[in-house]
Short mmCIF file of C-alpha atoms and ligand atoms in Angstrom, two decimals:
data_model
loop_
_atom_site.label_atom_id
_atom_site.label_comp_id
_atom_site.label_asym_id
_atom_site.label_seq_id
_atom_site.Cartn_x
_atom_site.Cartn_y
_atom_site.Cartn_z
CA MET A 804 271.46 127.17 138.83
CA ALA A 805 274.81 127.41 137.15
CA GLY A 806 277.23 130.01 138.50
CA THR A 807 279.06 132.53 136.35
CA LYS A 808 281.97 130.15 135.72
CA ALA A 809 281.96 128.28 132.41
CA LEU A 810 280.58 124.78 132.76
CA LEU A 811 282.81 121.79 132.14
CA MET A 812 281.50 120.14 128.94
CA LEU A 813 282.16 116.42 128.54
CA GLU A 814 282.17 114.61 125.20
CA ASN A 815 281.78 110.97 124.26
CA PHE A 816 284.92 109.09 123.31
CA ILE A 817 284.25 106.86 120.33
CA ASP A 818 286.80 105.35 117.94
CA GLY A 819 289.59 107.41 119.50
CA LYS A 820 287.78 110.71 118.96
CA PHE A 821 286.00 113.10 121.30
CA LEU A 822 282.52 113.70 119.90
CA PRO A 823 279.86 116.18 121.04
CA CYS A 824 276.31 115.02 121.66
CA SER A 825 273.00 116.51 120.57
CA SER A 826 271.78 116.85 124.15
CA TYR A 827 273.30 117.11 127.62
CA ILE A 828 272.40 116.56 131.25
CA ASP A 829 273.46 118.67 134.21
CA SER A 830 275.94 117.31 136.72
CA TYR A 831 276.12 118.80 140.22
CA ASP A 832 278.94 119.51 142.65
CA PRO A 833 277.61 117.66 145.73
CA SER A 834 279.43 119.99 148.12
CA THR A 835 277.61 123.12 146.85
CA GLY A 836 274.54 121.80 145.05
CA GLU A 837 275.56 123.82 141.96
CA VAL A 838 275.65 122.60 138.38
CA TYR A 839 279.27 122.62 137.28
CA CYS A 840 279.42 120.16 134.43
CA ARG A 841 277.36 118.92 131.50
CA VAL A 842 277.33 115.26 130.53
CA PRO A 843 276.35 113.92 127.08
CA ASN A 844 272.85 112.48 127.10
CA SER A 845 273.71 109.72 124.66
CA GLY A 846 271.35 107.14 123.24
CA LYS A 847 271.08 104.44 120.58
CA ASP A 848 272.98 106.34 117.86
CA GLU A 849 276.07 106.77 120.03
CA ILE A 850 275.95 103.10 121.02
CA GLU A 851 275.71 102.10 117.34
CA ALA A 852 278.81 104.16 116.56
CA ALA A 853 280.67 102.74 119.54
CA VAL A 854 279.76 99.14 118.65
CA LYS A 855 280.97 99.69 115.09
CA ALA A 856 284.30 101.09 116.33
CA ALA A 857 284.75 98.37 118.96
CA ARG A 858 283.96 95.59 116.47
CA GLU A 859 286.43 96.96 113.94
CA ALA A 860 289.16 97.25 116.57
CA PHE A 861 288.58 93.75 117.96
CA PRO A 862 290.54 91.58 115.47
CA GLY A 863 293.68 93.72 115.81
CA TRP A 864 293.59 94.07 119.59
CA SER A 865 292.63 90.47 120.37
CA SER A 866 295.40 89.10 118.16
CA ARG A 867 298.12 91.06 119.94
CA SER A 868 300.14 89.00 122.39
CA PRO A 869 299.35 89.29 126.11
CA GLN A 870 302.80 90.90 126.51
CA GLU A 871 301.93 93.64 124.03
CA ARG A 872 298.59 94.34 125.67
CA SER A 873 300.26 94.28 129.07
CA ARG A 874 302.72 96.98 127.95
CA VAL A 875 299.86 99.24 126.89
CA LEU A 876 298.03 98.75 130.19
CA ASN A 877 301.19 99.60 132.10
CA GLN A 878 301.51 102.78 130.04
CA VAL A 879 297.96 103.79 130.99
CA ALA A 880 298.84 103.14 134.65
CA ASP A 881 301.98 105.26 134.45
CA LEU A 882 300.19 108.19 132.82
CA LEU A 883 297.36 108.02 135.31
CA GLU A 884 299.82 107.96 138.17
CA GLN A 885 301.59 111.03 136.79
CA SER A 886 298.25 112.87 136.91
CA LEU A 887 297.16 111.45 140.26
CA GLU A 888 296.58 114.80 141.94
CA GLU A 889 294.54 116.20 139.06
CA PHE A 890 292.37 113.07 138.98
CA ALA A 891 291.95 113.06 142.78
CA GLN A 892 290.79 116.70 142.75
CA ALA A 893 288.32 115.94 139.97
CA GLU A 894 286.97 112.79 141.65
CA SER A 895 286.44 114.58 144.95
CA LYS A 896 284.63 117.50 143.29
CA ASP A 897 282.43 115.27 141.14
CA GLN A 898 281.51 112.69 143.79
CA GLY A 899 281.60 114.68 147.05
CA LYS A 900 284.10 112.34 148.74
CA THR A 901 287.03 113.76 150.66
CA LEU A 902 290.05 114.74 148.65
CA ALA A 903 292.15 112.69 151.07
CA LEU A 904 290.22 109.53 150.17
CA ALA A 905 290.40 110.21 146.44
CA ARG A 906 294.18 110.73 146.80
CA THR A 907 294.85 107.68 148.92
CA MET A 908 292.25 105.22 147.68
CA ASP A 909 290.30 105.95 144.49
CA ILE A 910 293.05 107.06 142.14
CA PRO A 911 295.92 104.90 143.47
CA ARG A 912 293.62 101.89 143.23
CA SER A 913 292.67 102.83 139.64
CA VAL A 914 296.38 102.90 138.78
CA GLN A 915 296.80 99.57 140.53
CA ASN A 916 293.89 98.05 138.57
CA PHE A 917 295.75 98.63 135.29
CA ARG A 918 299.07 97.36 136.70
CA PHE A 919 297.47 94.37 138.35
CA PHE A 920 295.75 93.10 135.19
CA ALA A 921 298.78 94.02 133.06
CA SER A 922 300.69 91.57 135.21
CA SER A 923 298.08 88.87 135.84
CA ILE A 924 297.32 88.43 132.11
CA LEU A 925 300.86 87.08 131.73
CA HIS A 926 300.36 84.24 134.18
CA HIS A 927 297.33 82.24 133.13
CA THR A 928 297.71 78.63 132.08
CA SER A 929 295.31 76.30 130.34
CA GLU A 930 294.33 72.71 131.13
CA CYS A 931 295.38 69.52 129.39
CA THR A 932 294.35 65.93 130.08
CA GLN A 933 294.98 62.59 128.36
CA MET A 934 292.85 59.53 127.55
CA ASP A 935 295.57 57.09 126.57
CA HIS A 936 293.16 54.16 126.30
CA LEU A 937 291.32 55.99 123.50
CA GLY A 938 294.50 57.46 122.04
CA CYS A 939 293.65 61.09 122.53
CA MET A 940 294.40 64.14 124.56
CA HIS A 941 292.26 67.15 125.39
CA TYR A 942 293.28 70.70 126.07
CA THR A 943 291.56 74.02 126.62
CA VAL A 944 292.13 77.37 124.99
CA ARG A 945 290.69 80.70 126.02
CA ALA A 946 289.95 83.63 123.72
CA ALA A 947 288.57 87.13 124.15
CA VAL A 948 284.79 87.26 123.83
CA GLY A 949 284.35 90.41 121.71
CA VAL A 950 282.85 93.79 122.57
CA ALA A 951 282.43 94.11 126.35
CA GLY A 952 279.70 96.36 127.77
CA LEU A 953 280.79 97.81 131.12
CA ILE A 954 278.43 99.74 133.39
CA SER A 955 279.57 101.30 136.64
CA PRO A 956 278.07 103.25 139.58
CA TRP A 957 278.82 106.62 141.18
CA ASN A 958 280.31 105.70 144.54
CA LEU A 959 283.87 104.80 143.46
CA PRO A 960 283.73 106.17 139.92
CA LEU A 961 287.16 105.61 138.36
CA TYR A 962 288.13 102.81 140.74
CA LEU A 963 285.21 100.57 139.73
CA LEU A 964 285.27 101.54 136.06
CA THR A 965 288.96 100.63 135.72
CA TRP A 966 288.37 97.39 137.68
CA LYS A 967 286.32 96.42 134.61
CA ILE A 968 288.14 98.18 131.74
CA ALA A 969 291.58 96.78 132.69
CA PRO A 970 290.70 93.05 132.79
CA ALA A 971 288.47 93.33 129.71
CA MET A 972 291.28 94.95 127.68
CA ALA A 973 293.97 92.69 129.11
CA ALA A 974 292.08 89.62 127.93
CA GLY A 975 291.85 91.06 124.39
CA ASN A 976 288.30 92.41 124.33
CA THR A 977 287.34 95.82 123.08
CA VAL A 978 285.21 97.92 125.36
CA ILE A 979 282.19 100.17 125.53
CA ALA A 980 281.97 101.66 128.99
CA LYS A 981 279.15 103.67 130.49
CA PRO A 982 280.00 105.39 133.78
CA SER A 983 277.31 106.76 136.07
CA GLU A 984 275.76 109.96 134.72
CA LEU A 985 276.29 111.42 138.21
CA THR A 986 280.07 110.97 138.11
CA SER A 987 281.44 110.98 134.59
CA VAL A 988 284.36 113.41 134.81
CA THR A 989 287.31 111.14 135.65
CA ALA A 990 286.23 108.61 132.98
CA TRP A 991 286.32 111.44 130.43
CA MET A 992 289.75 112.52 131.71
CA LEU A 993 291.00 108.94 131.36
CA CYS A 994 290.08 109.01 127.64
CA LYS A 995 292.64 111.80 127.16
CA LEU A 996 295.41 109.45 128.30
CA LEU A 997 294.50 106.47 126.16
CA ASP A 998 295.95 107.59 122.84
CA LYS A 999 299.20 108.69 124.52
CA ALA A 1000 299.44 105.28 126.19
CA GLY A 1001 299.18 103.54 122.81
CA VAL A 1002 295.63 102.23 123.11
CA PRO A 1003 294.47 101.86 119.49
CA SER A 1004 291.33 103.72 118.38
CA GLY A 1005 288.14 101.80 119.07
CA VAL A 1006 289.61 99.55 121.78
CA VAL A 1007 288.11 101.67 124.55
CA ASN A 1008 284.97 103.70 123.87
CA ILE A 1009 283.25 105.63 126.62
CA VAL A 1010 279.66 106.70 126.11
CA PHE A 1011 278.04 108.94 128.70
CA GLY A 1012 274.44 109.32 129.75
CA THR A 1013 271.61 107.83 131.76
CA GLY A 1014 270.82 104.19 132.45
CA PRO A 1015 267.39 104.03 130.82
CA ARG A 1016 268.65 105.69 127.60
CA VAL A 1017 272.22 104.77 126.83
CA GLY A 1018 272.63 101.97 129.39
CA GLU A 1019 269.70 100.04 127.98
CA ALA A 1020 270.85 100.65 124.39
CA LEU A 1021 274.18 99.06 125.34
CA VAL A 1022 272.71 96.13 127.25
CA SER A 1023 270.21 95.24 124.54
CA HIS A 1024 272.63 95.57 121.62
CA PRO A 1025 272.92 92.12 119.97
CA GLU A 1026 276.60 92.62 119.13
CA VAL A 1027 277.69 93.18 122.72
CA PRO A 1028 277.94 89.60 124.02
CA LEU A 1029 278.90 90.33 127.62
CA ILE A 1030 277.88 92.86 130.22
CA SER A 1031 279.76 93.55 133.42
CA PHE A 1032 277.59 95.61 135.74
CA THR A 1033 278.17 97.11 139.17
CA GLY A 1034 275.23 98.90 140.70
CA SER A 1035 271.92 98.33 142.42
CA GLN A 1036 269.80 95.21 142.53
CA PRO A 1037 266.72 96.73 140.78
CA THR A 1038 268.91 97.84 137.84
CA ALA A 1039 270.45 94.37 137.71
CA GLU A 1040 266.97 92.90 137.35
CA ARG A 1041 266.30 95.12 134.33
CA ILE A 1042 269.70 94.31 132.79
CA THR A 1043 269.06 90.60 133.26
CA GLN A 1044 265.71 90.89 131.47
CA LEU A 1045 267.17 92.89 128.57
CA SER A 1046 270.12 90.59 128.04
CA ALA A 1047 268.18 87.33 128.37
CA PRO A 1048 266.99 87.19 124.72
CA HIS A 1049 270.63 87.36 123.60
CA CYS A 1050 272.03 84.84 126.16
CA LYS A 1051 274.70 87.37 127.19
CA LYS A 1052 277.42 86.60 129.67
CA LEU A 1053 276.57 88.61 132.78
CA SER A 1054 278.59 89.66 135.78
CA LEU A 1055 276.54 91.44 138.43
CA GLU A 1056 278.13 93.17 141.44
CA LEU A 1057 275.29 94.54 143.54
CA GLY A 1058 274.37 95.96 146.91
CA GLY A 1059 274.73 94.70 150.45
CA LYS A 1060 273.30 94.95 153.95
CA ASN A 1061 276.53 94.05 155.62
CA PRO A 1062 276.67 92.85 159.22
CA ALA A 1063 279.47 93.35 161.74
CA ILE A 1064 279.36 90.75 164.52
CA ILE A 1065 281.16 91.80 167.68
CA PHE A 1066 281.71 89.12 170.32
CA GLU A 1067 282.45 89.87 173.98
CA ASP A 1068 286.10 88.81 173.56
CA ALA A 1069 286.73 91.31 170.73
CA ASN A 1070 289.56 93.79 171.02
CA LEU A 1071 287.42 96.92 171.21
CA ASP A 1072 290.39 99.26 170.86
CA GLU A 1073 290.83 97.95 167.32
CA CYS A 1074 287.22 97.06 166.60
CA ILE A 1075 285.64 100.45 167.38
CA PRO A 1076 287.72 102.68 165.06
CA ALA A 1077 287.53 100.03 162.34
CA THR A 1078 283.75 99.77 162.68
CA VAL A 1079 283.33 103.55 162.57
CA ARG A 1080 285.34 103.50 159.36
CA SER A 1081 283.46 100.51 157.94
CA SER A 1082 280.14 102.27 158.65
CA PHE A 1083 280.96 105.77 157.43
CA ALA A 1084 283.91 105.71 155.01
CA ASN A 1085 283.06 107.45 151.74
CA GLN A 1086 279.86 108.75 153.46
CA GLY A 1087 278.74 105.13 153.90
CA GLU A 1088 278.56 104.93 150.11
CA ILE A 1089 280.61 101.78 149.65
CA CYS A 1090 278.84 98.52 148.86
CA LEU A 1091 281.01 96.90 151.56
CA CYS A 1092 280.07 99.34 154.34
CA THR A 1093 278.69 97.94 157.58
CA SER A 1094 275.07 98.87 158.27
CA ARG A 1095 274.01 96.32 160.92
CA ILE A 1096 276.20 95.99 164.01
CA PHE A 1097 275.40 93.00 166.22
CA VAL A 1098 277.06 93.31 169.65
CA GLN A 1099 277.11 90.59 172.31
CA LYS A 1100 274.91 91.64 175.25
CA SER A 1101 277.62 91.61 177.93
CA ILE A 1102 279.57 94.38 176.12
CA TYR A 1103 276.66 96.13 174.40
CA SER A 1104 276.53 99.22 176.67
CA GLU A 1105 280.28 99.73 176.66
CA PHE A 1106 280.52 99.24 172.90
CA LEU A 1107 277.63 101.61 172.19
CA LYS A 1108 279.02 104.38 174.42
CA ARG A 1109 282.47 104.19 172.87
CA PHE A 1110 281.14 103.75 169.32
CA VAL A 1111 278.91 106.84 169.58
CA GLU A 1112 281.81 108.86 171.05
CA ALA A 1113 284.07 107.80 168.18
CA THR A 1114 281.35 108.53 165.60
CA ARG A 1115 280.90 112.05 166.96
CA LYS A 1116 284.59 112.67 166.26
CA TRP A 1117 284.11 111.65 162.62
CA LYS A 1118 284.12 115.17 161.21
CA VAL A 1119 281.89 116.14 158.26
CA GLY A 1120 282.81 119.08 156.09
CA ILE A 1121 283.96 120.36 152.73
CA PRO A 1122 285.75 117.57 150.84
CA SER A 1123 289.01 119.50 150.37
CA ASP A 1124 289.47 120.08 154.14
CA PRO A 1125 292.25 117.70 155.25
CA LEU A 1126 290.67 117.42 158.70
CA VAL A 1127 287.33 115.99 157.58
CA SER A 1128 286.53 112.29 157.44
CA MET A 1129 283.33 112.61 155.44
CA GLY A 1130 282.30 114.84 152.54
CA ALA A 1131 278.93 115.25 150.82
CA LEU A 1132 276.50 112.57 149.64
CA ILE A 1133 276.15 112.11 145.92
CA SER A 1134 272.87 113.93 145.20
CA LYS A 1135 269.93 115.73 146.71
CA ALA A 1136 267.65 112.82 145.88
CA HIS A 1137 269.99 110.37 147.58
CA LEU A 1138 270.34 112.59 150.66
CA GLU A 1139 266.56 112.75 150.94
CA LYS A 1140 266.30 108.98 150.55
CA VAL A 1141 268.87 108.37 153.30
CA ARG A 1142 267.11 110.85 155.61
CA SER A 1143 263.77 109.18 154.95
CA TYR A 1144 265.11 105.97 156.54
CA ILE A 1145 265.85 107.88 159.73
CA LYS A 1146 262.32 109.27 159.81
CA ARG A 1147 260.96 105.75 159.35
CA ALA A 1148 263.17 104.43 162.17
CA LEU A 1149 261.91 107.18 164.49
CA ALA A 1150 258.31 106.39 163.58
CA GLU A 1151 258.99 102.76 164.58
CA GLY A 1152 260.23 103.91 168.01
CA ALA A 1153 263.97 103.65 167.38
CA HIS A 1154 266.51 105.78 169.20
CA ILE A 1155 268.98 108.03 167.34
CA TRP A 1156 272.18 108.47 169.36
CA CYS A 1157 274.02 110.92 167.20
CA GLY A 1158 273.90 112.52 163.77
CA GLU A 1159 270.79 113.42 161.80
CA GLY A 1160 268.27 115.37 163.87
CA VAL A 1161 270.43 115.16 167.02
CA ASP A 1162 273.63 117.08 166.35
CA LYS A 1163 274.16 120.25 164.38
CA LEU A 1164 276.28 120.38 161.28
CA SER A 1165 278.15 123.61 160.66
CA LEU A 1166 279.15 124.45 157.10
CA PRO A 1167 280.58 127.50 155.29
CA ALA A 1168 277.96 129.71 153.60
CA ARG A 1169 278.81 128.50 150.08
CA ASN A 1170 278.23 124.87 151.09
CA GLN A 1171 274.86 125.31 152.80
CA ALA A 1172 273.05 123.80 149.80
CA GLY A 1173 275.48 120.87 149.60
CA TYR A 1174 274.29 117.33 150.29
CA PHE A 1175 275.86 116.83 153.72
CA MET A 1176 274.65 114.83 156.67
CA LEU A 1177 276.21 113.66 159.92
CA PRO A 1178 277.02 110.00 160.60
CA THR A 1179 274.02 108.57 162.36
CA VAL A 1180 273.73 105.70 164.85
CA ILE A 1181 270.37 103.98 165.43
CA THR A 1182 269.44 101.56 168.24
CA ASP A 1183 266.23 100.00 169.59
CA ILE A 1184 265.28 98.77 166.17
CA LYS A 1185 263.78 95.44 165.13
CA ASP A 1186 265.54 93.11 162.68
CA GLU A 1187 262.44 93.36 160.42
CA SER A 1188 262.67 97.17 160.18
CA CYS A 1189 263.46 98.56 156.72
CA CYS A 1190 266.59 100.14 158.25
CA MET A 1191 267.83 96.62 159.08
CA MET A 1192 266.65 94.95 155.86
CA GLU A 1193 267.21 97.45 153.01
CA GLU A 1194 270.41 98.93 151.66
CA ILE A 1195 270.50 102.60 152.73
CA PHE A 1196 273.90 103.34 151.16
CA GLY A 1197 274.60 106.34 153.36
CA PRO A 1198 276.17 107.25 156.73
CA VAL A 1199 273.62 105.36 158.82
CA THR A 1200 274.25 102.28 160.92
CA CYS A 1201 272.10 100.27 163.34
CA VAL A 1202 273.46 98.72 166.57
CA VAL A 1203 271.59 95.80 168.14
CA PRO A 1204 272.42 93.30 170.93
CA PHE A 1205 272.63 89.50 170.63
CA ASP A 1206 273.06 86.56 173.04
CA SER A 1207 274.56 83.54 171.31
CA GLU A 1208 276.68 82.55 168.32
CA GLU A 1209 273.90 80.49 166.70
CA GLU A 1210 271.39 83.30 167.13
CA VAL A 1211 273.60 85.98 165.61
CA ILE A 1212 274.49 83.87 162.56
CA GLU A 1213 270.82 83.35 161.83
CA ARG A 1214 270.02 87.04 162.28
CA ALA A 1215 273.00 88.20 160.22
CA ASN A 1216 271.90 85.90 157.38
CA ASN A 1217 268.30 87.06 157.59
CA VAL A 1218 268.45 89.57 154.69
CA LYS A 1219 268.24 89.13 150.94
CA TYR A 1220 271.81 90.35 150.44
CA GLY A 1221 275.09 88.48 150.97
CA LEU A 1222 278.03 90.70 150.05
CA ALA A 1223 280.37 91.35 153.00
CA ALA A 1224 280.51 90.67 156.72
CA THR A 1225 282.96 91.36 159.54
CA VAL A 1226 283.50 89.24 162.64
CA TRP A 1227 285.33 90.51 165.72
CA SER A 1228 286.55 87.97 168.28
CA SER A 1229 289.84 86.78 169.75
CA ASN A 1230 288.67 83.15 169.71
CA VAL A 1231 290.27 81.63 166.60
CA GLY A 1232 287.90 78.66 166.47
CA ARG A 1233 284.84 80.88 166.67
CA VAL A 1234 286.14 83.20 163.97
CA HIS A 1235 286.49 80.31 161.51
CA ARG A 1236 283.16 78.72 162.55
CA VAL A 1237 281.17 81.92 162.13
CA ALA A 1238 282.92 82.96 158.90
CA LYS A 1239 282.02 79.60 157.37
CA LYS A 1240 278.33 79.89 158.26
CA LEU A 1241 277.77 83.47 157.12
CA GLN A 1242 276.00 83.83 153.76
CA SER A 1243 278.43 86.36 152.41
CA GLY A 1244 280.84 86.52 149.47
CA LEU A 1245 283.47 88.19 151.67
CA VAL A 1246 284.10 87.84 155.40
CA TRP A 1247 286.66 90.01 157.16
CA THR A 1248 287.66 88.90 160.63
CA ASN A 1249 289.26 91.40 163.03
CA CYS A 1250 289.73 93.83 160.12
CA TRP A 1251 287.81 95.46 157.29
CA LEU A 1252 288.47 96.16 153.61
CA ILE A 1253 291.85 94.50 153.29
CA ARG A 1254 291.79 93.33 149.69
CA GLU A 1255 293.91 90.78 147.84
CA LEU A 1256 293.05 91.42 144.20
CA ASN A 1257 293.97 87.88 143.14
CA LEU A 1258 291.13 86.39 145.15
CA PRO A 1259 287.45 86.29 144.18
CA PHE A 1260 285.39 89.41 144.92
CA GLY A 1261 281.60 89.37 144.75
CA GLY A 1262 278.39 88.58 146.54
CA MET A 1263 275.89 85.80 147.00
CA LYS A 1264 272.06 85.91 147.09
CA SER A 1265 270.80 89.30 145.81
CA SER A 1266 274.31 90.77 146.02
CA GLY A 1267 275.19 89.45 142.62
CA ILE A 1268 276.25 86.80 140.18
CA GLY A 1269 279.86 85.94 139.44
CA ARG A 1270 283.13 87.03 140.94
CA GLU A 1271 285.87 89.46 139.93
CA GLY A 1272 289.62 89.02 140.55
CA ALA A 1273 292.66 87.76 138.66
CA LYS A 1274 291.32 84.37 137.58
CA ASP A 1275 287.61 85.17 137.87
CA SER A 1276 287.80 88.28 135.69
CA TYR A 1277 289.93 86.40 133.17
CA ASP A 1278 287.37 83.59 133.05
CA PHE A 1279 284.54 86.07 132.60
CA PHE A 1280 286.22 88.11 129.88
CA THR A 1281 287.22 85.03 127.85
CA GLU A 1282 285.43 82.08 126.28
CA ILE A 1283 286.84 78.64 126.93
CA LYS A 1284 287.04 75.92 124.29
CA THR A 1285 287.96 72.25 124.78
CA ILE A 1286 289.92 70.70 121.91
CA THR A 1287 290.33 66.95 121.51
CA VAL A 1288 293.25 65.53 119.48
CA LYS A 1289 293.29 61.86 118.45
CA TYR A 1290 296.78 60.52 117.98
P1 NAD B 288 272.37 102.10 139.79
O1 NAD B 288 271.94 100.69 139.61
O2 NAD B 288 271.32 103.14 139.90
O3 NAD B 288 273.30 102.57 138.58
C1 NAD B 288 274.49 101.89 138.26
C2 NAD B 288 274.80 102.13 136.80
O4 NAD B 288 273.78 101.52 136.02
C3 NAD B 288 274.84 103.60 136.39
O5 NAD B 288 275.83 103.79 135.41
C4 NAD B 288 273.45 103.80 135.80
O6 NAD B 288 273.38 104.86 134.87
C5 NAD B 288 273.24 102.46 135.11
N1 NAD B 288 271.84 102.13 134.88
C6 NAD B 288 270.75 102.55 135.58
N2 NAD B 288 269.63 102.04 135.02
C7 NAD B 288 270.01 101.28 133.98
C8 NAD B 288 269.32 100.49 133.02
N3 NAD B 288 267.99 100.40 133.02
N4 NAD B 288 270.03 99.83 132.08
C9 NAD B 288 271.39 99.91 132.05
N5 NAD B 288 272.09 100.66 132.92
C10 NAD B 288 271.42 101.33 133.88
O7 NAD B 288 273.34 102.11 141.04
P2 NAD B 288 274.04 103.37 141.69
O8 NAD B 288 273.01 104.11 142.48
O9 NAD B 288 274.84 104.08 140.65
O10 NAD B 288 275.09 102.67 142.67
C11 NAD B 288 274.79 102.27 143.95
C12 NAD B 288 274.58 100.76 143.98
O11 NAD B 288 275.74 100.09 143.50
C13 NAD B 288 274.39 100.26 145.41
O12 NAD B 288 273.39 99.30 145.42
C14 NAD B 288 275.74 99.65 145.73
O13 NAD B 288 275.73 98.68 146.74
C15 NAD B 288 276.11 99.07 144.41
N6 NAD B 288 277.55 98.80 144.34
C16 NAD B 288 277.98 97.51 144.34
C17 NAD B 288 279.36 97.23 144.32
C18 NAD B 288 279.88 95.82 144.31
O14 NAD B 288 281.05 95.65 143.96
N7 NAD B 288 279.11 94.82 144.67
C19 NAD B 288 280.26 98.29 144.27
C20 NAD B 288 279.76 99.59 144.28
C21 NAD B 288 278.41 99.85 144.30
#
């Protein structure tokens, strides 16, 4: 139930104007379980209006020079940076993540997304080749595609939304974005900066609401020729079906079941804190989080003891507390889903070393109904268990032993996903050998989550289609044409 405080009311942002909606959905503060915000429950009509605005804005925006567009993106970045604290507070309240993480990762990275694409758009070149014997030359040109449909999830709300909006705009497209209905606040706040930054009306439209209603209206609209989606694999299946009749360009960034492989020659002093972080950062709600830890038998007992000790120090509490490492999970339904995996593991005879059902979580009275859980470590579990095969997307990780390099590569690859992996070893040859054989779009060795935005980001197998990054995003958000000139 809503408290006595007035609820925050969001509005759609279409054609440079904030517009109310005929119906709304409740949005909860994950740290208290209370409704604190109402999000427009948009549908087909709002998408029609947004498509009209985005189509009208397209000729003007796409014909601006890259330098002009770059200047506007840099303005957005500057304004966002000036409001960093306000955005970080809002992101933490809306998503449940710690304020410290929103301050140091989510919002700074959102600023960086605009700056990065403002810069990279200035440095693309095209190809040219000659056929002297036929007296002709060929060259390529790239042009913006049109109205880009961008759909993002709830785990890194502004970070992932701007990772799509910035490259789409930089390349000259106009945009209709739909953030997750669970975390819409910072996207709405961003709209307030756009006009000030000089973004013309209709270039960026943000339409709020649920996937089945407004998401599907966007995906199936014939005048939205490309969809960039980050979210779950089942939703990607639906989006693929809906866009197939229109032959849309699709970029799909999906889930993972990411392994960490820890060899006996790993530096455990570095590996253990990094693996605690890779398992539980952002409540384990990062697509790149580790959820299967394979440890070589000779160091298994030592690793497990130290890993559990370090996990127990990973404090859970109210997101604004500077001493906590983990805040609340996104929703009650998600918390229940994550807990259900632990019940299933127990039913299969697994052992829970710490966390859910083992340790007690103490919370202030006003946060008792929040969606908190302790980081949980599972052992004695089979590779075929759902906890080892399915994406849990919460603070739960499984630790299992292995014998040989060949064996662990096969077991690590034995899931439908292929997003990210980490390898820990001080043997340089082994690190390269294993990295090459892992079926994974990203492999971190002796580290985790160090990103170079120029390089391709994305997954293989059921973790997605396409890559994002300087060149990859540019390729996706433009159409290429080959021109032949006979001389
Ligand atoms: P989700 O698929 O439920 O929702 C993602 C977005 O799609 C939301 O905006 C949602 O409203 C929308 N949506 C839902 N149904 C839709 C439909 N039928 N048509 C159009 N849009 C629809 O995912 P989620 O629960 O928000 O996010 C968690 C998932 O995202 C996890 O699987 C996680 O691994 C993945 N993820 C992947 C990456 C990556 O870069 N690979 C990054 C972050 C999250």
